[in-house]
C-alpha positions as MATLAB code, in Angstrom:
seq = 'MFTGIVTDVGEVVSAEGAQGTLKRLRIHASYDPATIALGASIACGGPCLTVVAFGPRDGGCWFDVDAAAETLERTTVGAWKPGTRVNLERSLKIGDELGGHIVTGHVDGLATIEAREAITAGDNPWGPTARFVIRAPSALAPFIAEKGSVCLDGTSLTVNSVDGDLFSVLIIPHTLAVTTWGERQEGDRLNLEVDLMARYAARLAEARRAG';
ca = [
       0.825    5.242   11.771;
       1.053    6.342    8.378;
      -1.091    8.547    5.955;
      -0.960    6.531    2.751;
       1.022    9.496    1.054;
       3.943    7.594   -0.644;
       7.405    9.378   -0.351;
       9.550    6.981   -2.369;
       9.391    3.983   -4.545;
      11.886    1.315   -3.455;
      13.261   -1.675   -5.209;
      13.893   -5.180   -3.620;
      17.320   -6.318   -4.372;
      17.426   -9.390   -2.422;
      14.959  -11.806   -0.783;
      16.073  -14.622    1.503;
      14.364  -17.246    3.633;
      11.372  -19.831    3.250;
       8.006  -18.945    2.459;
       5.878  -19.452    5.369;
       8.408  -18.806    7.970;
      10.419  -15.778    7.747;
      11.724  -13.794    4.793;
      14.429  -11.109    4.925;
      14.198   -8.308    2.157;
      16.651   -5.878    1.271;
      15.327   -2.633   -0.384;
      17.008    0.193   -2.079;
      15.481    3.742   -1.426;
      16.426    7.297   -1.850;
      16.083    8.191    1.691;
      18.993    9.735    3.649;
      20.314    6.907    5.806;
      21.083    9.516    8.597;
      17.299    9.669    8.987;
      16.643    5.993    9.475;
      17.355    4.044   12.805;
      17.249    0.320   13.701;
      13.694   -0.665   14.753;
      12.110    2.138   12.574;
       8.987    1.484   10.938;
       8.506    1.816    7.150;
       5.410    1.024    5.126;
       6.566   -1.083    2.206;
       3.840   -1.732   -0.234;
       1.358   -1.397    2.391;
       2.543   -3.467    5.236;
       4.237   -2.020    8.014;
       7.840   -3.484    8.466;
      10.598   -3.092   10.872;
      14.156   -1.940    9.797;
      16.583   -4.541   11.149;
      19.773   -3.296    9.250;
      20.624   -0.251    7.070;
      23.273    1.565    5.246;
      24.347    4.277    2.803;
      24.534    3.628   -0.946;
      24.959    5.914   -3.984;
      21.779    7.914   -4.252;
      20.309    7.113   -1.046;
      20.199    4.121    1.398;
      19.425    0.331    1.579;
      17.549   -1.100    4.409;
      16.594   -4.817    5.516;
      13.192   -5.926    7.020;
      11.865   -9.169    8.037;
       8.521  -10.383    6.920;
       7.029  -12.846    9.229;
       4.677  -15.835    8.412;
       1.440  -14.074    8.689;
       2.667  -11.160    6.552;
       3.654  -13.655    4.031;
       0.254  -15.101    4.062;
      -1.793  -12.065    4.084;
       0.032   -9.713    1.651;
       1.977   -9.783   -1.596;
       5.310   -9.844    0.292;
       5.816  -13.474   -0.299;
       5.835  -12.961   -4.043;
       8.546  -10.008   -3.953;
      11.849  -10.846   -5.657;
      14.725   -8.803   -6.808;
      13.496   -6.067   -9.108;
      10.120   -5.631   -7.381;
       9.258   -2.155   -6.833;
       7.284   -1.071   -3.837;
       5.620    2.028   -2.525;
       7.384    3.309    0.555;
       6.355    5.780    3.320;
       7.967    6.579    6.593;
       6.000    6.548    9.885;
       4.023    9.701   10.917;
       5.644   12.033   13.226;
       3.582   14.090   15.628;
       2.788   17.660   13.775;
       3.101   15.883   10.361;
       0.560   17.002    7.819;
      -2.141   14.275    7.585;
      -2.359   14.335    3.813;
      -4.378   10.974    3.175;
      -6.077    9.263    6.073;
      -5.089    7.187    9.046;
      -3.319    4.212    7.894;
      -1.928    1.282   10.392;
       0.009   -0.604    7.884;
      -1.741   -3.713    8.877;
      -3.116   -5.364    5.710;
      -6.438   -6.796    5.859;
      -6.361   -8.891    2.655;
      -5.598   -8.972   -0.882;
      -7.652   -7.271   -3.627;
      -7.463   -8.080   -7.317;
      -7.521   -5.605  -10.231;
     -10.322   -6.576  -12.496;
      -9.859   -3.734  -15.185;
      -7.828   -0.685  -15.940;
      -9.171    2.045  -18.109;
      -7.302    4.918  -19.369;
      -9.155    8.086  -19.216;
      -7.819   11.197  -21.352;
      -9.327   14.534  -21.068;
      -8.703   16.147  -24.545;
      -5.121   17.548  -24.787;
      -4.425   17.056  -20.992;
      -0.688   18.129  -20.799;
      -0.251   16.274  -17.481;
      -1.004   12.788  -19.007;
      -3.751   10.307  -18.717;
      -5.662    9.280  -15.568;
      -6.524    5.627  -14.994;
      -9.617    4.083  -13.578;
      -9.114    0.724  -11.799;
     -11.911   -1.511  -10.974;
     -10.888   -3.730   -8.128;
     -12.466   -6.796   -6.431;
     -12.229   -6.857   -2.584;
     -12.382  -10.028   -0.610;
     -16.091  -10.794    0.278;
     -15.404  -10.361    4.081;
     -13.843   -6.767    3.686;
     -16.270   -5.574    1.017;
     -18.773   -4.280    3.669;
     -16.081   -1.860    5.002;
     -15.605    0.061    1.593;
     -17.920    2.760    0.978;
     -18.404    5.279   -1.920;
     -16.318    8.471   -1.319;
     -14.802    6.553    1.504;
     -10.984    6.077    2.179;
      -9.142    2.805    1.369;
      -5.335    1.951    1.286;
      -4.020   -0.057   -1.669;
      -0.353   -1.036   -1.987;
       0.363    1.675    0.601;
      -1.550    4.483   -1.245;
      -4.387    6.536    0.386;
      -7.300    6.576   -2.363;
     -10.805    7.630   -2.506;
     -13.562    5.189   -3.512;
     -15.434    6.498   -6.388;
     -18.033    3.627   -6.838;
     -19.092    0.462   -5.037;
     -21.098   -2.514   -6.664;
     -21.017   -5.595   -4.235;
     -17.433   -6.423   -3.807;
     -16.189   -4.439   -6.757;
     -15.164   -0.940   -6.304;
     -13.157    1.711   -8.233;
     -10.676    4.317   -7.881;
      -9.328    7.064  -10.181;
      -5.413    7.543  -10.224;
      -4.377   10.994  -11.389;
      -1.247   11.467  -13.558;
       0.991   12.540  -10.777;
       0.208    9.482   -8.711;
       0.727    7.289  -11.787;
       4.094    8.754  -12.211;
       5.363    8.571   -8.633;
       4.024    5.392   -7.251;
       3.848    1.683   -8.566;
       0.399    2.467   -9.979;
       1.671    3.247  -13.370;
       2.853   -0.407  -13.676;
      -0.366   -2.070  -12.329;
      -2.445   -4.052  -14.667;
      -5.502   -6.280  -14.822;
      -5.047   -9.348  -12.701;
      -2.502   -7.801  -10.367;
      -3.060   -8.403   -6.606;
      -3.010   -5.340   -4.129;
      -2.641   -5.081   -0.394;
      -5.815   -4.021    0.840;
      -6.096   -2.130    4.262;
      -9.713   -0.916    4.919;
     -10.433    2.449    6.517;
      -9.907    2.126   10.375;
     -13.013    4.344   11.090;
     -15.252    1.891    9.130;
     -13.890   -0.988   10.857;
     -14.659    0.515   14.379;
     -18.045    1.771   12.956;
     -18.935   -1.585   11.756;
     -17.868   -3.365   15.201;
     -19.764   -0.824   17.326;
     -22.853   -1.472   15.298;
     -22.261   -5.217   15.579;
     -22.034   -4.911   19.357;
     -25.211   -2.856   19.504;
     -27.201   -5.366   17.552;
     -25.909   -8.125   19.742;
     -26.910   -6.287   22.897;
];
């Protein structure tokens, strides 16, 4: 389980394997290698991936993860290559602060950025805020609600507005600086995980209607 609060931005340094079967990725991060164990779960750009090897390096660590066929089909992982930067989050520990919302690391589908708008507030010394308009897959759009939570590329965000399968989010200067959101542009695809609570509520309502 995760919270959608990004704790590092890693960089893919190698990607080996065939698309549609299994891909092994090596990622450089600033985490202390002494805190990582084989089998640990790390959210990498949204998907929860398992550490299959790791070691120290200057400035932090490297770790390897395997992405199976379903992950390669449902997420952006299949397109990752050396140089790709990804938001990272370590798995939640009992007693940790739940700063975002409950995130499983199970990506539901791919969303697409339809527009990016820079919003400046006078002489704001902290930099611009960015508004993103995003299109969700039609099957997932009903799970996205105004003022609700959504996880995009591993980042917990609040939905500002909804119009059919379009929704918007505002990204503050800090988040633009410490995640991959500063790089995102119109046309980019995003790993989307809808709010777990919304999914269960919809399933319960469906069961009641069927009964």
